[in-house]
Amino acid sequence: MHSPLKQLSKLLAAWAVIALAIAACAAAPPADGSPQEFMPTPLDQFPDALGKGFPVAENVQEGSAGVGDDAPNFAFFLEDGRGADLASLQGKPVVLNFWATWCGPCRAEMPDLVALHESDPQLVVLEVNVGEERAAIEAFASEFGMNMTVVQDQEDSIRRAYNVRNMPTTVFVRSDGSIGARWPGFLAGEQLHEFVNQIKNQ
């Protein structure tokens, strides 16, 4: 017959094993083998399609978005789970253009933004559509041949992070990730190129 002390020792040992098993399960990687950390996909590996597949904005960072501030980071994901974020684009200057299909000046400036994207491989042009349905975005993108990345800001979260009050608004991000200039309103032609040259030379 086992003594009460031995029975208590066995019971405590059993509970210790159960606790270790629970801790191991909690620390285990996901069953599908997906990595714990976000691994951005280079933009040149996004689908070779209109709007580069129309990724959806997620994980938008709060912060200040004035000239000289670090640009608030945000991620954007395709339907297949691949994605990128603004931080992963450091090393190249970035033009963030906020627009909507109902906006007349957005329509007027879009051909110059498309031409800018096509003419300068050292520049990233991200077109941020604010709060519209994908069908409307796709129709607009098809009309203007928008073969750059078109990010769907469905919850207006990027717009809020960048304190965008009117559309169009264009934010110019230096290659080090800081904001070099902002322009609320219509922007095209030589003035657009002047801003691009400015952030390239800063």
CSV table of N, CA and C in Angstrom, one decimal, residues 35-193:
chain,number,residue,atom,x,y,z
A,35,PRO,N,5.4,31.1,-41.0
A,35,PRO,CA,6.4,31.7,-40.1
A,35,PRO,C,5.7,32.6,-39.1
A,36,GLN,N,6.4,32.8,-38.0
A,36,GLN,CA,5.8,33.7,-37.0
A,36,GLN,C,6.0,35.2,-37.4
A,37,GLU,N,7.1,35.5,-38.1
A,37,GLU,CA,7.3,36.9,-38.5
A,37,GLU,C,6.9,37.1,-39.9
A,38,PHE,N,6.4,38.4,-40.2
A,38,PHE,CA,6.0,38.8,-41.5
A,38,PHE,C,7.2,38.8,-42.5
A,39,MET,N,7.1,38.1,-43.6
A,39,MET,CA,8.1,38.1,-44.6
A,39,MET,C,7.6,38.8,-45.9
A,40,PRO,N,7.9,40.0,-46.1
A,40,PRO,CA,7.4,40.7,-47.3
A,40,PRO,C,7.8,40.1,-48.6
A,41,THR,N,6.8,40.2,-49.5
A,41,THR,CA,7.1,39.8,-50.9
A,41,THR,C,7.5,41.0,-51.7
A,42,PRO,N,8.6,40.9,-52.4
A,42,PRO,CA,9.0,42.0,-53.3
A,42,PRO,C,7.9,42.4,-54.3
A,43,LEU,N,7.8,43.7,-54.6
A,43,LEU,CA,6.7,44.1,-55.5
A,43,LEU,C,6.9,43.5,-56.9
A,44,ASP,N,8.1,43.2,-57.3
A,44,ASP,CA,8.3,42.6,-58.6
A,44,ASP,C,7.8,41.2,-58.7
A,45,GLN,N,7.5,40.6,-57.5
A,45,GLN,CA,6.9,39.3,-57.5
A,45,GLN,C,5.4,39.3,-57.3
A,46,PHE,N,4.8,40.4,-57.2
A,46,PHE,CA,3.4,40.5,-57.2
A,46,PHE,C,2.9,40.1,-58.6
A,47,PRO,N,1.6,39.7,-58.7
A,47,PRO,CA,1.1,39.2,-60.0
A,47,PRO,C,1.3,40.3,-61.1
A,48,ASP,N,1.6,39.9,-62.3
A,48,ASP,CA,1.8,40.8,-63.4
A,48,ASP,C,0.4,41.1,-63.9
A,49,ALA,N,-0.4,41.9,-63.2
A,49,ALA,CA,-1.8,42.1,-63.5
A,49,ALA,C,-2.1,43.6,-63.1
A,50,LEU,N,-3.3,44.0,-63.6
A,50,LEU,CA,-3.8,45.3,-63.3
A,50,LEU,C,-3.8,45.5,-61.8
A,51,GLY,N,-3.3,46.7,-61.4
A,51,GLY,CA,-3.3,47.0,-60.0
A,51,GLY,C,-2.4,46.1,-59.1
A,52,LYS,N,-1.6,45.3,-59.8
A,52,LYS,CA,-0.8,44.3,-59.2
A,52,LYS,C,-1.6,43.4,-58.2
A,53,GLY,N,-2.8,43.1,-58.6
A,53,GLY,CA,-3.7,42.2,-57.8
A,53,GLY,C,-4.5,42.9,-56.8
A,54,PHE,N,-4.5,44.2,-56.7
A,54,PHE,CA,-5.3,45.0,-55.8
A,54,PHE,C,-5.2,44.5,-54.3
A,55,PRO,N,-4.0,44.6,-53.7
A,55,PRO,CA,-3.9,44.2,-52.3
A,55,PRO,C,-4.7,45.1,-51.3
A,56,VAL,N,-5.0,44.5,-50.2
A,56,VAL,CA,-5.8,45.2,-49.2
A,56,VAL,C,-4.9,45.6,-48.0
A,57,ALA,N,-5.1,46.9,-47.6
A,57,ALA,CA,-4.3,47.4,-46.5
A,57,ALA,C,-4.6,46.7,-45.2
A,58,GLU,N,-3.6,46.5,-44.4
A,58,GLU,CA,-3.7,45.9,-43.0
A,58,GLU,C,-2.6,46.5,-42.1
A,59,ASN,N,-2.7,46.3,-40.8
A,59,ASN,CA,-1.6,46.7,-39.9
A,59,ASN,C,-1.1,48.1,-40.1
A,60,VAL,N,-2.0,49.0,-40.1
A,60,VAL,CA,-1.5,50.4,-40.3
A,60,VAL,C,-1.0,51.0,-39.0
A,61,GLN,N,0.2,51.6,-39.1
A,61,GLN,CA,0.8,52.1,-37.9
A,61,GLN,C,0.3,53.5,-37.6
A,62,GLU,N,0.1,53.9,-36.4
A,62,GLU,CA,-0.3,55.2,-36.0
A,62,GLU,C,1.0,56.1,-35.9
A,63,GLY,N,0.9,57.3,-36.1
A,63,GLY,CA,2.0,58.2,-35.9
A,63,GLY,C,1.8,59.5,-36.6
A,64,SER,N,2.8,60.3,-36.7
A,64,SER,CA,2.7,61.6,-37.3
A,64,SER,C,3.2,61.5,-38.8
A,65,ALA,N,2.6,62.2,-39.7
A,65,ALA,CA,2.9,62.1,-41.1
A,65,ALA,C,3.2,63.5,-41.7
A,66,GLY,N,3.9,64.3,-41.0
A,66,GLY,CA,4.4,65.6,-41.5
A,66,GLY,C,5.7,65.5,-42.2
A,67,VAL,N,6.1,66.5,-42.9
A,67,VAL,CA,7.4,66.5,-43.6
A,67,VAL,C,8.5,66.4,-42.6
A,68,GLY,N,9.4,65.4,-42.8
A,68,GLY,CA,10.5,65.1,-41.9
A,68,GLY,C,10.2,64.0,-41.0
A,69,ASP,N,8.9,63.6,-40.8
A,69,ASP,CA,8.6,62.4,-40.0
A,69,ASP,C,8.9,61.1,-40.7
A,70,ASP,N,9.1,60.1,-39.9
A,70,ASP,CA,9.1,58.7,-40.6
A,70,ASP,C,7.7,58.4,-41.1
A,71,ALA,N,7.6,58.0,-42.3
A,71,ALA,CA,6.3,57.6,-42.9
A,71,ALA,C,5.6,56.5,-42.1
A,72,PRO,N,4.4,56.6,-41.6
A,72,PRO,CA,3.8,55.5,-40.9
A,72,PRO,C,3.7,54.3,-41.8
A,73,ASN,N,4.1,53.2,-41.2
A,73,ASN,CA,4.2,51.9,-41.9
A,73,ASN,C,2.8,51.3,-42.1
A,74,PHE,N,2.6,50.6,-43.1
A,74,PHE,CA,1.4,49.8,-43.3
A,74,PHE,C,1.7,48.6,-44.2
A,75,ALA,N,1.0,47.6,-44.1
A,75,ALA,CA,1.1,46.4,-44.9
A,75,ALA,C,0.0,46.3,-45.9
A,76,PHE,N,0.2,45.5,-47.0
A,76,PHE,CA,-0.9,45.3,-47.9
A,76,PHE,C,-0.8,43.9,-48.5
A,77,PHE,N,-1.9,43.2,-48.5
A,77,PHE,CA,-1.9,41.7,-48.7
A,77,PHE,C,-2.8,41.4,-49.9
A,78,LEU,N,-2.3,40.4,-50.7
A,78,LEU,CA,-3.1,39.8,-51.8
A,78,LEU,C,-4.0,38.7,-51.2
A,79,GLU,N,-4.9,38.3,-52.1
A,79,GLU,CA,-5.9,37.3,-51.6
A,79,GLU,C,-5.2,35.9,-51.3
A,80,ASP,N,-4.0,35.7,-51.9
A,80,ASP,CA,-3.3,34.4,-51.6
A,80,ASP,C,-2.5,34.5,-50.4
A,81,GLY,N,-2.5,35.6,-49.6
A,81,GLY,CA,-1.7,35.7,-48.4
A,81,GLY,C,-0.4,36.4,-48.5
A,82,ARG,N,0.1,36.5,-49.7
A,82,ARG,CA,1.4,37.3,-49.9
A,82,ARG,C,1.2,38.8,-49.7
A,83,GLY,N,2.2,39.4,-49.2
A,83,GLY,CA,2.0,40.9,-49.0
A,83,GLY,C,3.4,41.6,-48.9
A,84,ALA,N,3.3,42.9,-48.7
A,84,ALA,CA,4.5,43.7,-48.5
A,84,ALA,C,4.1,44.8,-47.6
A,85,ASP,N,5.1,45.6,-47.2
A,85,ASP,CA,4.7,46.8,-46.4
A,85,ASP,C,5.7,47.9,-46.8
A,86,LEU,N,5.3,49.1,-46.4
A,86,LEU,CA,6.1,50.3,-46.8
A,86,LEU,C,7.5,50.2,-46.3
A,87,ALA,N,7.7,49.7,-45.1
A,87,ALA,CA,9.1,49.6,-44.6
A,87,ALA,C,10.0,48.7,-45.5
A,88,SER,N,9.4,47.7,-46.1
A,88,SER,CA,10.2,46.8,-47.0
A,88,SER,C,10.6,47.5,-48.3
A,89,LEU,N,10.1,48.7,-48.6
A,89,LEU,CA,10.4,49.4,-49.8
A,89,LEU,C,11.5,50.4,-49.6
A,90,GLN,N,12.0,50.5,-48.4
A,90,GLN,CA,13.1,51.4,-48.1
A,90,GLN,C,14.3,51.1,-49.0
A,91,GLY,N,15.0,52.2,-49.5
A,91,GLY,CA,16.0,52.0,-50.5
A,91,GLY,C,15.6,52.6,-51.8
A,92,LYS,N,14.3,52.8,-52.0
A,92,LYS,CA,13.8,53.5,-53.1
A,92,LYS,C,12.8,54.6,-52.7
A,93,PRO,N,12.8,55.7,-53.4
A,93,PRO,CA,11.8,56.7,-53.0
A,93,PRO,C,10.4,56.2,-53.4
A,94,VAL,N,9.4,56.6,-52.7
A,94,VAL,CA,8.0,56.1,-52.9
A,94,VAL,C,7.1,57.3,-53.0
A,95,VAL,N,6.2,57.2,-54.0
A,95,VAL,CA,5.1,58.2,-54.2
A,95,VAL,C,3.8,57.6,-53.7
A,96,LEU,N,3.2,58.1,-52.7
A,96,LEU,CA,1.9,57.6,-52.2
A,96,LEU,C,0.8,58.6,-52.7
A,97,ASN,N,0.0,58.1,-53.5
A,97,ASN,CA,-1.1,58.9,-54.1
A,97,ASN,C,-2.5,58.4,-53.6
A,98,PHE,N,-3.2,59.3,-52.9
A,98,PHE,CA,-4.5,59.0,-52.3
A,98,PHE,C,-5.5,59.5,-53.3
A,99,TRP,N,-6.5,58.6,-53.6
A,99,TRP,CA,-7.4,58.9,-54.7
A,99,TRP,C,-8.8,58.2,-54.5
A,100,ALA,N,-9.7,58.6,-55.3
A,100,ALA,CA,-11.0,57.9,-55.3
A,100,ALA,C,-11.6,58.1,-56.7
A,101,THR,N,-12.5,57.2,-57.1
A,101,THR,CA,-13.0,57.1,-58.5
A,101,THR,C,-13.9,58.3,-58.8
A,102,TRP,N,-14.6,58.9,-57.7
A,102,TRP,CA,-15.5,60.0,-57.9
A,102,TRP,C,-14.8,61.3,-58.0
A,103,CYS,N,-13.5,61.3,-57.8
A,103,CYS,CA,-12.7,62.6,-57.6
A,103,CYS,C,-12.2,63.0,-59.0
A,104,GLY,N,-12.8,64.2,-59.5
A,104,GLY,CA,-12.4,64.7,-60.8
A,104,GLY,C,-10.9,65.0,-61.0
A,105,PRO,N,-10.3,65.7,-60.0
A,105,PRO,CA,-8.8,65.9,-60.1
A,105,PRO,C,-8.0,64.6,-60.1
A,106,CYS,N,-8.5,63.6,-59.4
A,106,CYS,CA,-7.8,62.3,-59.4
A,106,CYS,C,-7.7,61.8,-60.8
A,107,ARG,N,-8.9,61.8,-61.5
A,107,ARG,CA,-8.9,61.4,-62.8
A,107,ARG,C,-8.0,62.2,-63.7
A,108,ALA,N,-7.9,63.5,-63.5
A,108,ALA,CA,-7.1,64.3,-64.4
A,108,ALA,C,-5.6,64.1,-64.2
A,109,GLU,N,-5.2,63.7,-63.0
A,109,GLU,CA,-3.7,63.6,-62.8
A,109,GLU,C,-3.3,62.1,-63.0
A,110,MET,N,-4.2,61.2,-63.1
A,110,MET,CA,-3.8,59.8,-63.1
A,110,MET,C,-2.9,59.4,-64.3
A,111,PRO,N,-3.2,59.9,-65.5
A,111,PRO,CA,-2.3,59.6,-66.6
A,111,PRO,C,-0.8,59.9,-66.4
A,112,ASP,N,-0.6,61.0,-65.7
A,112,ASP,CA,0.8,61.4,-65.4
A,112,ASP,C,1.4,60.5,-64.4
A,113,LEU,N,0.7,60.0,-63.4
A,113,LEU,CA,1.2,59.1,-62.4
A,113,LEU,C,1.5,57.7,-63.0
A,114,VAL,N,0.6,57.3,-63.9
A,114,VAL,CA,0.9,56.0,-64.6
A,114,VAL,C,2.2,56.1,-65.4
A,115,ALA,N,2.3,57.3,-66.2
A,115,ALA,CA,3.5,57.5,-67.0
A,115,ALA,C,4.8,57.6,-66.1
A,116,LEU,N,4.6,58.2,-64.9
A,116,LEU,CA,5.8,58.3,-64.0
A,116,LEU,C,6.2,56.9,-63.5
A,117,HIS,N,5.2,56.0,-63.2
A,117,HIS,CA,5.5,54.6,-62.8
A,117,HIS,C,6.2,53.9,-63.9
A,118,GLU,N,5.7,54.1,-65.1
A,118,GLU,CA,6.3,53.3,-66.2
A,118,GLU,C,7.7,53.8,-66.7
A,119,SER,N,8.0,55.1,-66.4
A,119,SER,CA,9.2,55.6,-66.9
A,119,SER,C,10.4,55.6,-65.9
A,120,ASP,N,10.1,55.2,-64.6
A,120,ASP,CA,11.2,55.3,-63.6
A,120,ASP,C,11.2,54.0,-62.7
A,121,PRO,N,12.0,53.0,-63.1
A,121,PRO,CA,12.0,51.8,-62.3
A,121,PRO,C,12.6,52.0,-60.9
A,122,GLN,N,13.3,53.1,-60.7
A,122,GLN,CA,13.9,53.3,-59.4
A,122,GLN,C,13.0,54.0,-58.4
A,123,LEU,N,11.7,54.2,-58.8
A,123,LEU,CA,10.7,54.9,-58.0
A,123,LEU,C,9.6,53.9,-57.8
A,124,VAL,N,9.0,53.9,-56.6
A,124,VAL,CA,7.8,53.1,-56.4
A,124,VAL,C,6.6,54.0,-56.3
A,125,VAL,N,5.6,53.8,-57.1
A,125,VAL,CA,4.3,54.5,-57.1
A,125,VAL,C,3.3,53.6,-56.5
A,126,LEU,N,2.7,54.0,-55.3
A,126,LEU,CA,1.6,53.2,-54.7
A,126,LEU,C,0.4,54.1,-54.7
A,127,GLU,N,-0.6,53.5,-55.4
A,127,GLU,CA,-1.9,54.2,-55.5
A,127,GLU,C,-2.8,53.7,-54.4
A,128,VAL,N,-3.2,54.6,-53.5
A,128,VAL,CA,-4.0,54.2,-52.3
A,128,VAL,C,-5.5,54.7,-52.6
A,129,ASN,N,-6.3,53.7,-52.9
A,129,ASN,CA,-7.7,54.0,-53.0
A,129,ASN,C,-8.4,54.0,-51.7
A,130,VAL,N,-9.2,55.1,-51.4
A,130,VAL,CA,-9.8,55.3,-50.1
A,130,VAL,C,-11.2,54.9,-50.1
A,131,GLY,N,-11.5,53.7,-49.4
A,131,GLY,CA,-12.8,53.3,-49.0
A,131,GLY,C,-13.8,53.0,-50.1
A,132,GLU,N,-13.4,52.5,-51.2
A,132,GLU,CA,-14.4,52.1,-52.3
A,132,GLU,C,-14.4,50.6,-52.5
A,133,GLU,N,-15.5,50.2,-53.2
A,133,GLU,CA,-15.6,48.8,-53.6
A,133,GLU,C,-14.6,48.4,-54.7
A,134,ARG,N,-14.2,47.2,-54.6
A,134,ARG,CA,-13.2,46.7,-55.6
A,134,ARG,C,-13.7,46.8,-57.0
A,135,ALA,N,-15.0,46.6,-57.3
A,135,ALA,CA,-15.5,46.6,-58.7
A,135,ALA,C,-15.2,48.0,-59.3
A,136,ALA,N,-15.5,49.1,-58.5
A,136,ALA,CA,-15.3,50.4,-59.0
A,136,ALA,C,-13.8,50.7,-59.2
A,137,ILE,N,-13.0,50.2,-58.2
A,137,ILE,CA,-11.5,50.4,-58.3
A,137,ILE,C,-11.0,49.8,-59.6
A,138,GLU,N,-11.4,48.6,-59.9
A,138,GLU,CA,-10.9,47.8,-61.0
A,138,GLU,C,-11.4,48.5,-62.3
A,139,ALA,N,-12.6,49.0,-62.4
A,139,ALA,CA,-13.0,49.7,-63.6
A,139,ALA,C,-12.2,50.9,-63.9
A,140,PHE,N,-11.9,51.7,-62.8
A,140,PHE,CA,-11.1,52.9,-63.0
A,140,PHE,C,-9.7,52.5,-63.4
A,141,ALA,N,-9.1,51.5,-62.7
A,141,ALA,CA,-7.7,51.1,-63.0
A,141,ALA,C,-7.6,50.6,-64.5
A,142,SER,N,-8.7,49.9,-64.9
A,142,SER,CA,-8.7,49.4,-66.3
A,142,SER,C,-8.7,50.6,-67.3
A,143,GLU,N,-9.5,51.6,-67.0
A,143,GLU,CA,-9.6,52.7,-67.9
A,143,GLU,C,-8.3,53.5,-68.1
A,144,PHE,N,-7.5,53.6,-67.0
A,144,PHE,CA,-6.3,54.3,-67.0
A,144,PHE,C,-5.0,53.4,-67.2
A,145,GLY,N,-5.2,52.1,-67.3
A,145,GLY,CA,-4.1,51.2,-67.4
A,145,GLY,C,-3.1,51.3,-66.2
A,146,MET,N,-3.7,51.2,-65.0
A,146,MET,CA,-2.9,51.4,-63.8
A,146,MET,C,-2.2,50.1,-63.5
A,147,ASN,N,-1.0,49.9,-64.0
A,147,ASN,CA,-0.3,48.7,-63.8
A,147,ASN,C,0.7,48.8,-62.6
A,148,MET,N,0.6,49.9,-61.8
A,148,MET,CA,1.3,49.9,-60.5
A,148,MET,C,0.5,49.3,-59.4
A,149,THR,N,1.0,49.2,-58.2
A,149,THR,CA,0.3,48.6,-57.1
A,149,THR,C,-0.8,49.5,-56.6
A,150,VAL,N,-2.0,49.0,-56.6
A,150,VAL,CA,-3.2,49.8,-56.1
A,150,VAL,C,-3.6,49.2,-54.8
A,151,VAL,N,-3.4,49.9,-53.7
A,151,VAL,CA,-3.8,49.4,-52.4
A,151,VAL,C,-5.2,49.8,-52.0
A,152,GLN,N,-6.0,48.8,-51.6
A,152,GLN,CA,-7.4,49.1,-51.2
A,152,GLN,C,-7.3,49.5,-49.7
A,153,ASP,N,-7.6,50.8,-49.4
A,153,ASP,CA,-7.7,51.3,-48.0
A,153,ASP,C,-9.1,51.2,-47.6
A,154,GLN,N,-9.6,50.0,-47.4
A,154,GLN,CA,-11.1,49.8,-47.2
A,154,GLN,C,-11.6,50.5,-46.0
A,155,GLU,N,-10.8,50.5,-44.9
A,155,GLU,CA,-11.3,51.1,-43.7
A,155,GLU,C,-10.8,52.6,-43.5
A,156,ASP,N,-10.2,53.2,-44.5
A,156,ASP,CA,-9.7,54.5,-44.4
A,156,ASP,C,-8.6,54.7,-43.4
A,157,SER,N,-7.9,53.6,-43.1
A,157,SER,CA,-6.9,53.6,-42.0
A,157,SER,C,-5.6,54.2,-42.5
A,158,ILE,N,-5.2,54.0,-43.7
A,158,ILE,CA,-4.0,54.7,-44.2
A,158,ILE,C,-4.3,56.2,-44.3
A,159,ARG,N,-5.5,56.5,-44.9
A,159,ARG,CA,-5.8,58.0,-45.0
A,159,ARG,C,-5.7,58.7,-43.7
A,160,ARG,N,-6.3,58.0,-42.6
A,160,ARG,CA,-6.2,58.7,-41.3
A,160,ARG,C,-4.8,58.8,-40.7
A,161,ALA,N,-4.0,57.7,-41.0
A,161,ALA,CA,-2.6,57.7,-40.5
A,161,ALA,C,-1.8,58.8,-41.1
A,162,TYR,N,-2.1,59.1,-42.4
A,162,TYR,CA,-1.4,60.2,-43.1
A,162,TYR,C,-2.1,61.5,-43.1
A,163,ASN,N,-3.2,61.6,-42.3
A,163,ASN,CA,-4.0,62.8,-42.1
A,163,ASN,C,-4.3,63.5,-43.4
A,164,VAL,N,-4.9,62.6,-44.3
A,164,VAL,CA,-5.3,63.1,-45.6
A,164,VAL,C,-6.8,63.5,-45.5
A,165,ARG,N,-7.0,64.8,-45.8
A,165,ARG,CA,-8.3,65.4,-45.7
A,165,ARG,C,-9.0,65.6,-47.0
A,166,ASN,N,-8.3,65.7,-48.1
A,166,ASN,CA,-8.8,66.0,-49.4
A,166,ASN,C,-8.2,65.0,-50.4
A,167,MET,N,-8.9,64.7,-51.4
A,167,MET,CA,-8.3,63.9,-52.5
A,167,MET,C,-8.4,64.7,-53.8
A,168,PRO,N,-7.3,64.5,-54.6
A,168,PRO,CA,-6.2,63.7,-54.4
A,168,PRO,C,-5.2,64.4,-53.4
A,169,THR,N,-4.4,63.6,-52.7
A,169,THR,CA,-3.3,64.1,-51.9
A,169,THR,C,-2.1,63.1,-52.2
A,170,THR,N,-0.9,63.7,-52.4
A,170,THR,CA,0.3,62.9,-52.7
A,170,THR,C,1.3,63.2,-51.7
A,171,VAL,N,1.9,62.1,-51.2
A,171,VAL,CA,2.9,62.1,-50.1
A,171,VAL,C,4.2,61.5,-50.7
A,172,PHE,N,5.3,62.2,-50.6
A,172,PHE,CA,6.6,61.8,-51.2
A,172,PHE,C,7.5,61.3,-50.1
A,173,VAL,N,7.8,60.0,-50.2
A,173,VAL,CA,8.6,59.4,-49.1
A,173,VAL,C,10.1,59.2,-49.6
A,174,ARG,N,11.0,59.7,-48.9
A,174,ARG,CA,12.4,59.5,-49.3
A,174,ARG,C,12.8,58.0,-49.2
A,175,SER,N,14.0,57.7,-49.7
A,175,SER,CA,14.4,56.3,-49.7
A,175,SER,C,14.8,55.8,-48.3
A,176,ASP,N,15.0,56.7,-47.4
A,176,ASP,CA,15.3,56.3,-46.0
A,176,ASP,C,14.0,56.1,-45.2
A,177,GLY,N,12.8,56.3,-45.8
A,177,GLY,CA,11.5,56.1,-45.1
A,177,GLY,C,10.9,57.3,-44.5
A,178,SER,N,11.6,58.5,-44.6
A,178,SER,CA,11.0,59.7,-44.1
A,178,SER,C,10.2,60.5,-45.1
A,179,ILE,N,9.3,61.3,-44.7
A,179,ILE,CA,8.5,62.1,-45.6
A,179,ILE,C,9.2,63.3,-46.1
A,180,GLY,N,9.4,63.4,-47.4
A,180,GLY,CA,10.1,64.6,-47.9
A,180,GLY,C,9.2,65.7,-48.4
A,181,ALA,N,8.0,65.4,-48.7
A,181,ALA,CA,7.0,66.5,-49.2
A,181,ALA,C,5.6,65.9,-49.2
A,182,ARG,N,4.7,66.8,-49.1
A,182,ARG,CA,3.2,66.5,-49.2
A,182,ARG,C,2.6,67.5,-50.2
A,183,TRP,N,1.6,67.1,-50.9
A,183,TRP,CA,0.9,68.0,-51.8
A,183,TRP,C,-0.6,67.6,-51.8
A,184,PRO,N,-1.5,68.5,-51.2
A,184,PRO,CA,-2.9,68.2,-51.2
A,184,PRO,C,-3.5,68.9,-52.5
A,185,GLY,N,-4.1,68.1,-53.3
A,185,GLY,CA,-4.7,68.7,-54.5
A,185,GLY,C,-4.1,68.1,-55.8
A,186,PHE,N,-4.6,68.6,-56.9
A,186,PHE,CA,-4.1,68.1,-58.2
A,186,PHE,C,-2.6,68.3,-58.4
A,187,LEU,N,-2.0,67.3,-59.0
A,187,LEU,CA,-0.5,67.4,-59.2
A,187,LEU,C,-0.1,66.6,-60.4
A,188,ALA,N,0.5,67.3,-61.4
A,188,ALA,CA,0.9,66.6,-62.6
A,188,ALA,C,2.0,67.3,-63.3
A,189,GLY,N,2.4,66.8,-64.4
A,189,GLY,CA,3.4,67.5,-65.2
A,189,GLY,C,4.7,67.8,-64.5
A,190,GLU,N,5.3,69.0,-64.8
A,190,GLU,CA,6.6,69.3,-64.3
A,190,GLU,C,6.6,69.4,-62.8
A,191,GLN,N,5.5,69.9,-62.2
A,191,GLN,CA,5.4,70.0,-60.8
A,191,GLN,C,5.6,68.6,-60.1
A,192,LEU,N,4.9,67.6,-60.6
A,192,LEU,CA,5.0,66.3,-60.1
A,192,LEU,C,6.5,65.8,-60.2
A,193,HIS,N,7.1,66.0,-61.3
A,193,HIS,CA,8.5,65.6,-61.5
A,193,HIS,C,9.5,66.4,-60.5
